[in-house]
Amino acid sequence: MTNKKNPSAPSHIRSFVLMAISLLFPSTSLHAAQTLTLLTWEEYLSEAVIERWQAKTGVEIKQIYFDSGDRRDEILAKPDHQIDIALTERISSARFGARGLLEPLDQAVLPGLRHVSERWRESCGPHSVPYLWGTLGIAYRSDRLDSPPSSWADLLKPVRADQPHIIMMEDHEDILASPLILLQHSINTSNNDELKAAFELLVAQSEAVLTYEYVITSLRSQRYLDKADMALAYSGDQQVLNQVEGVDGEPWRYVVPEEGTLLWVDCLSVATSSKNKALAYRFLDFLNQPDIAALNAADLGVATPNGAARALLPEDVRQDSTIYPPEELLTRSQVYENRPMEATQTRRRIISALINAHDAR
């Protein structure tokens, strides 16, 4: 039996065959060289979910990380950012959507959203879809503190006031939430006296602050691994902190202070400038398949707004009060609301002044 090599087919026939294959098998041919670029927090998408998506579609997920909402906004404001999907929240989604930088999402082509209640969808607005939700609280080293923190005062008025051991964050929204809650003010206030009082609390605390870099970013750099024992953090952060190189066991824990908290909802938006809008929609719907949403939430240790996915979670995850707080706590929690841009600029100036003063010491 001869093993003769077939002569090459004419170019027009080869083109027709390639086109037919790409139409019949889009997940392996048409998308094979494509990439979706996601702007998000570090460690905020399950590796197992990424692997399933890439195995199903052949489309690579490229992640670009930010460690504060301000940094995220800077990236999205650039005309050449090349982001396909961005992690947003209600305020940023509304502002960038109004500027025409985010797509008004067509929920009719996102059938997976039927598993997400109207309450959560309204929390993101017309330019984004719900992704994950949680609380703002205190992460702490259980092996270094004599007793766990229970109040925002434990973070903002520390006993060791002149000994740097606390990590905060530079996000102009979330860093102000804790002093405003402690002072019994609305986290949405535009009142200058109330903002000044919150600023003064942060200034008084600043001698005990190691850094205003996001705690996960900071500890992964190993700079403050041996000094930090408390941090302003989000629910789920403690799981990532316990995986940082040099951390033995699971000493990092998380608590929501007794005064209440910020209830945050993270959303996902499609950039208007994206050249991969159809793929971006497909990815958003993929994330809302109940099994995928459950896998993502369980791996990250963060609450999902997907009702069908929550029912698939392991019992210990569903009963974990750091992930799914009791309803009584949720009723005392505050959520962000849209506010005038000048009020946001005031907050940014406050935090910039705080960090500059801290760094100058």
Coordinates of C-alpha atoms in Angstrom, one line a residue:
M1 CA 0.0 0.0 0.0
T2 CA 1.5 3.3 -1.1
N3 CA 1.6 6.2 1.3
K4 CA 1.3 9.0 -1.3
K5 CA 0.8 12.6 -0.1
N6 CA -2.3 14.1 -1.6
P7 CA -1.7 17.2 -3.7
S8 CA -2.8 20.5 -2.3
A9 CA -6.4 21.5 -3.0
P10 CA -7.0 24.7 -4.9
S11 CA -6.9 27.8 -2.7
H12 CA -10.6 28.6 -3.3
I13 CA -11.6 25.1 -2.1
R14 CA -9.4 25.3 0.9
S15 CA -11.0 28.7 1.8
F16 CA -14.4 27.2 1.5
V17 CA -13.6 24.2 3.7
L18 CA -12.0 26.4 6.4
M19 CA -15.1 28.7 6.4
A20 CA -17.4 25.7 6.7
I21 CA -15.4 24.2 9.6
S22 CA -15.4 27.6 11.4
L23 CA -19.2 27.8 11.1
L24 CA -19.8 24.2 12.1
F25 CA -17.3 24.3 15.1
P26 CA -17.1 27.9 16.3
S27 CA -15.9 27.0 19.8
T28 CA -12.8 25.3 18.5
S29 CA -12.1 27.2 15.2
L30 CA -13.5 30.6 15.0
H31 CA -12.7 31.5 18.6
A32 CA -9.4 29.6 19.0
A33 CA -7.1 32.6 18.7
Q34 CA -9.5 35.0 20.5
T35 CA -9.0 36.5 24.0
L36 CA -11.5 38.2 26.3
T37 CA -9.8 40.8 28.5
L38 CA -11.3 41.2 32.0
L39 CA -10.6 44.1 34.3
T40 CA -11.1 42.9 37.9
W41 CA -9.7 42.4 41.4
E42 CA -7.0 39.9 41.9
E43 CA -8.1 36.3 42.8
Y44 CA -11.7 37.2 41.9
L45 CA -12.5 34.5 39.3
S46 CA -12.2 30.8 40.0
E47 CA -9.4 29.1 38.1
A48 CA -11.7 26.1 37.7
V49 CA -14.3 28.4 36.0
I50 CA -11.7 29.8 33.7
E51 CA -10.6 26.3 32.7
R52 CA -14.2 25.2 32.0
W53 CA -14.8 28.3 29.8
Q54 CA -11.6 27.8 27.9
A55 CA -12.3 24.1 27.4
K56 CA -15.7 24.9 26.1
T57 CA -14.9 27.8 23.8
G58 CA -11.2 27.9 23.2
V59 CA -11.3 31.5 24.2
E60 CA -8.6 32.7 26.6
I61 CA -9.4 34.9 29.6
K62 CA -6.8 37.6 30.1
Q63 CA -7.1 39.3 33.5
I64 CA -5.9 42.8 34.3
Y65 CA -6.0 43.6 38.0
F66 CA -6.8 46.8 39.9
D67 CA -6.6 47.2 43.6
S68 CA -9.0 50.2 44.1
G69 CA -12.1 51.6 42.4
D70 CA -10.2 54.7 41.6
R71 CA -7.5 52.7 39.7
R72 CA -10.3 50.8 37.8
D73 CA -11.9 54.1 36.8
E74 CA -8.6 55.5 35.5
I75 CA -8.2 52.5 33.3
L76 CA -11.8 52.6 31.9
A77 CA -11.5 56.3 31.2
K78 CA -8.6 55.8 28.8
P79 CA -9.8 55.5 25.2
D80 CA -7.3 52.8 24.3
H81 CA -7.8 50.5 27.3
Q82 CA -8.8 47.3 25.2
I83 CA -11.0 46.0 28.1
D84 CA -13.8 43.7 27.1
I85 CA -15.5 43.2 30.4
A86 CA -15.0 45.3 33.6
L87 CA -15.9 44.6 37.2
T88 CA -18.0 47.6 38.3
E89 CA -20.6 48.6 40.9
R90 CA -23.7 50.7 40.8
I91 CA -22.0 54.2 40.9
S92 CA -19.2 53.5 38.4
S93 CA -21.6 51.6 36.1
A94 CA -24.0 54.5 36.0
R95 CA -21.4 57.1 35.4
F96 CA -19.5 55.3 32.7
G97 CA -22.7 54.1 31.1
A98 CA -24.0 57.7 31.0
R99 CA -20.8 58.7 29.1
G100 CA -21.4 55.9 26.6
L101 CA -18.3 53.9 27.7
L102 CA -20.3 50.9 28.8
E103 CA -22.9 48.9 26.8
P104 CA -26.6 49.1 27.9
L105 CA -26.9 45.3 28.4
D106 CA -29.6 43.5 26.5
Q107 CA -30.9 41.1 29.2
A108 CA -32.9 39.2 26.5
V109 CA -29.7 37.6 25.3
L110 CA -28.6 36.7 28.8
P111 CA -31.0 33.9 29.7
G112 CA -29.0 32.9 32.8
L113 CA -30.2 36.1 34.5
R114 CA -33.5 34.4 35.1
H115 CA -31.8 32.8 38.1
V116 CA -31.0 36.3 39.6
S117 CA -33.7 38.1 41.4
E118 CA -34.9 41.6 40.5
R119 CA -33.4 42.9 43.7
W120 CA -29.9 42.1 42.7
R121 CA -30.4 43.2 39.1
E122 CA -31.6 46.6 40.2
S123 CA -28.4 46.9 42.3
C124 CA -26.3 47.0 39.2
G125 CA -28.5 49.1 36.8
P126 CA -28.9 48.9 33.0
H127 CA -25.2 48.8 32.1
S128 CA -24.1 45.8 34.2
V129 CA -25.2 42.5 35.6
P130 CA -24.7 41.2 39.2
Y131 CA -21.7 39.1 39.8
L132 CA -21.0 38.6 43.5
W133 CA -22.0 40.3 46.7
G134 CA -20.8 40.6 50.3
T135 CA -19.9 42.9 53.2
L136 CA -17.1 45.2 54.3
G137 CA -15.5 44.2 57.6
I138 CA -12.3 43.5 59.5
A139 CA -9.9 40.8 58.6
Y140 CA -7.7 39.9 61.6
R141 CA -5.0 37.5 62.7
S142 CA -6.6 35.2 65.3
D143 CA -3.1 34.1 66.4
R144 CA -1.9 37.6 67.2
L145 CA -4.8 39.3 68.8
D146 CA -5.9 38.5 72.4
S147 CA -9.6 38.9 71.4
P148 CA -11.3 39.3 68.0
P149 CA -12.4 42.7 66.9
S150 CA -16.2 43.3 67.3
S151 CA -16.5 47.0 66.6
W152 CA -15.3 49.5 63.9
A153 CA -13.7 51.2 66.9
D154 CA -11.3 48.3 67.2
L155 CA -10.0 49.1 63.8
L156 CA -10.3 52.9 63.8
K157 CA -9.3 53.6 67.4
P158 CA -6.7 50.8 68.0
V159 CA -5.2 50.1 71.4
R160 CA -1.7 50.2 70.0
A161 CA -2.3 53.6 68.4
D162 CA 1.3 54.4 67.7
Q163 CA 2.4 51.0 66.5
P164 CA 1.8 50.3 62.8
H165 CA -0.1 47.0 62.5
I166 CA -3.2 47.8 60.4
I167 CA -3.8 47.8 56.7
M168 CA -6.4 50.0 55.2
M169 CA -7.2 50.7 51.5
E170 CA -7.1 53.8 49.3
D171 CA -10.5 53.4 47.7
H172 CA -12.2 56.7 48.4
E173 CA -15.6 55.1 48.9
D174 CA -14.9 52.1 51.0
I175 CA -12.3 53.6 53.3
L176 CA -14.8 56.3 54.4
A177 CA -17.6 53.8 55.0
S178 CA -16.2 52.4 58.2
P179 CA -15.8 55.8 60.1
L180 CA -19.1 57.0 58.7
I181 CA -20.9 53.9 60.1
L182 CA -19.1 54.2 63.4
L183 CA -20.2 57.8 63.6
Q184 CA -23.8 56.7 62.7
H185 CA -23.8 58.7 59.5
S186 CA -25.0 57.6 56.1
I187 CA -22.2 56.2 53.9
N188 CA -23.8 58.2 51.1
T189 CA -23.5 61.6 52.9
S190 CA -22.4 64.7 51.1
N191 CA -22.4 66.7 54.3
N192 CA -19.0 68.3 54.7
D193 CA -19.1 68.3 58.5
E194 CA -19.8 64.5 58.5
L195 CA -17.1 63.8 56.0
K196 CA -14.7 65.9 58.0
A197 CA -15.4 64.0 61.2
A198 CA -14.8 60.7 59.3
F199 CA -11.6 62.1 57.9
E200 CA -10.4 63.1 61.4
L201 CA -11.0 59.6 62.6
L202 CA -8.8 58.3 59.8
V203 CA -6.1 60.8 60.5
A204 CA -6.0 59.8 64.2
Q205 CA -5.8 56.2 63.2
S206 CA -3.0 56.8 60.6
E207 CA -0.1 56.2 62.9
A208 CA -1.2 52.7 63.4
V209 CA -1.5 52.1 59.6
L210 CA 1.2 50.2 57.7
T211 CA -0.2 51.0 54.3
Y212 CA -3.2 52.0 52.3
E213 CA -2.6 49.4 49.7
Y214 CA -5.3 46.7 49.4
V215 CA -4.5 44.0 51.9
I216 CA -4.2 41.1 49.4
T217 CA -1.9 43.0 47.2
S218 CA 0.2 44.2 50.2
L219 CA 0.7 40.9 51.9
R220 CA 1.4 39.1 48.6
S221 CA 4.4 41.4 48.3
Q222 CA 5.6 40.1 51.7
R223 CA 6.3 43.6 52.9
Y224 CA 4.1 43.5 56.0
L225 CA 3.6 39.8 56.5
D226 CA 5.1 39.9 60.0
K227 CA 3.5 43.1 61.1
A228 CA -0.1 43.2 60.0
D229 CA -2.7 41.8 62.3
M230 CA -5.9 43.8 61.2
A231 CA -7.1 45.1 57.9
L232 CA -10.1 46.7 56.3
A233 CA -11.3 44.0 54.0
Y234 CA -14.1 42.4 52.1
S235 CA -15.9 39.1 52.9
G236 CA -13.9 36.4 51.3
D237 CA -10.5 38.2 51.5
Q238 CA -9.6 36.1 54.5
Q239 CA -9.5 32.9 52.4
V240 CA -7.0 34.5 50.0
L241 CA -4.9 35.8 52.8
N242 CA -4.6 32.4 54.3
Q243 CA -3.1 31.2 51.0
V244 CA -0.4 33.8 50.9
E245 CA 3.1 32.4 50.9
G246 CA 4.5 32.5 54.4
V247 CA 1.1 32.2 56.2
D248 CA 0.8 28.9 58.1
G249 CA -2.6 27.4 58.7
E250 CA -5.6 29.7 58.6
P251 CA -4.9 32.5 61.1
W252 CA -6.8 35.2 59.1
R253 CA -10.4 35.5 60.0
Y254 CA -13.2 37.9 59.1
V255 CA -15.8 39.7 61.1
V256 CA -18.6 42.2 60.4
P257 CA -18.6 44.9 63.2
E258 CA -21.6 45.2 65.4
E259 CA -22.5 48.7 64.2
G260 CA -23.4 47.3 60.8
T261 CA -21.6 47.4 57.5
L262 CA -21.6 48.2 53.8
L263 CA -23.4 45.7 51.7
W264 CA -21.7 45.7 48.3
V265 CA -22.7 44.2 45.0
D266 CA -20.1 43.7 42.3
C267 CA -21.3 43.9 38.8
L268 CA -19.9 43.1 35.3
S269 CA -20.1 45.5 32.4
V270 CA -19.2 45.2 28.7
A271 CA -17.1 48.0 27.4
T272 CA -18.6 49.9 24.4
S273 CA -15.2 49.8 22.7
S274 CA -14.9 46.0 22.9
K275 CA -14.4 44.2 19.6
N276 CA -15.7 41.0 21.3
K277 CA -19.2 42.0 22.4
A278 CA -20.8 38.7 21.3
L279 CA -18.2 36.7 23.2
A280 CA -18.5 39.0 26.2
Y281 CA -22.3 38.4 26.4
R282 CA -21.6 34.7 26.0
F283 CA -19.2 34.8 29.0
L284 CA -21.6 36.8 31.2
D285 CA -24.3 34.2 30.5
F286 CA -21.8 31.4 31.1
L287 CA -21.1 32.8 34.6
N288 CA -24.8 32.7 35.4
Q289 CA -25.2 29.0 34.6
P290 CA -26.1 27.7 38.1
D291 CA -23.4 25.1 38.3
I292 CA -20.8 27.6 37.1
A293 CA -22.0 30.3 39.5
A294 CA -21.9 27.8 42.4
L295 CA -18.4 26.7 41.5
N296 CA -17.2 30.2 41.3
A297 CA -18.8 31.3 44.6
A298 CA -17.6 28.2 46.5
D299 CA -14.0 28.5 45.3
L300 CA -13.9 32.2 46.1
G301 CA -15.8 32.0 49.4
V302 CA -18.1 34.9 48.3
A303 CA -21.9 35.1 48.1
T304 CA -23.6 34.6 44.7
P305 CA -26.7 36.5 43.7
N306 CA -27.8 33.5 41.6
G307 CA -30.6 31.8 43.6
A308 CA -30.3 28.5 41.7
A309 CA -26.5 28.4 42.3
R310 CA -26.9 29.0 46.0
A311 CA -29.0 25.9 46.2
L312 CA -26.1 23.9 44.8
L313 CA -23.6 25.1 47.3
P314 CA -22.2 22.8 50.0
E315 CA -24.2 23.1 53.3
D316 CA -21.2 24.5 55.2
V317 CA -20.9 27.4 52.6
R318 CA -24.6 28.2 52.8
Q319 CA -24.4 28.3 56.6
D320 CA -21.2 30.4 56.8
S321 CA -22.3 33.7 58.3
T322 CA -19.2 35.4 57.0
I323 CA -20.4 34.7 53.4
Y324 CA -24.2 34.8 54.0
P325 CA -24.8 37.1 57.0
P326 CA -28.1 36.7 58.9
E327 CA -31.0 38.8 57.6
E328 CA -30.9 40.9 60.8
L329 CA -27.5 42.1 59.9
L330 CA -28.4 42.8 56.3
T331 CA -31.3 45.0 57.4
R332 CA -28.8 47.2 59.3
S333 CA -26.4 47.3 56.3
Q334 CA -26.1 50.3 54.0
V335 CA -25.7 50.3 50.2
Y336 CA -24.2 52.9 47.9
E337 CA -26.5 55.3 46.0
N338 CA -25.7 57.6 43.1
R339 CA -24.5 61.0 44.2
P340 CA -23.3 64.3 42.6
M341 CA -19.9 64.1 41.0
E342 CA -18.6 66.9 43.2
A343 CA -19.4 64.9 46.3
T344 CA -17.2 62.1 44.9
Q345 CA -14.4 64.6 44.1
T346 CA -14.5 65.7 47.8
R347 CA -14.1 62.2 48.9
R348 CA -11.2 61.7 46.6
R349 CA -9.5 64.8 47.9
I350 CA -10.0 63.6 51.5
I351 CA -8.3 60.3 50.9
S352 CA -5.5 61.8 48.8
A353 CA -4.7 64.2 51.6
L354 CA -4.8 61.3 54.2
I355 CA -2.4 59.1 52.2
N356 CA -0.1 61.9 51.3
A357 CA 0.2 62.9 55.0
H358 CA 0.8 59.3 56.0
D359 CA 3.5 58.7 53.3
A360 CA 5.3 61.9 54.2
R361 CA 6.0 60.7 57.7

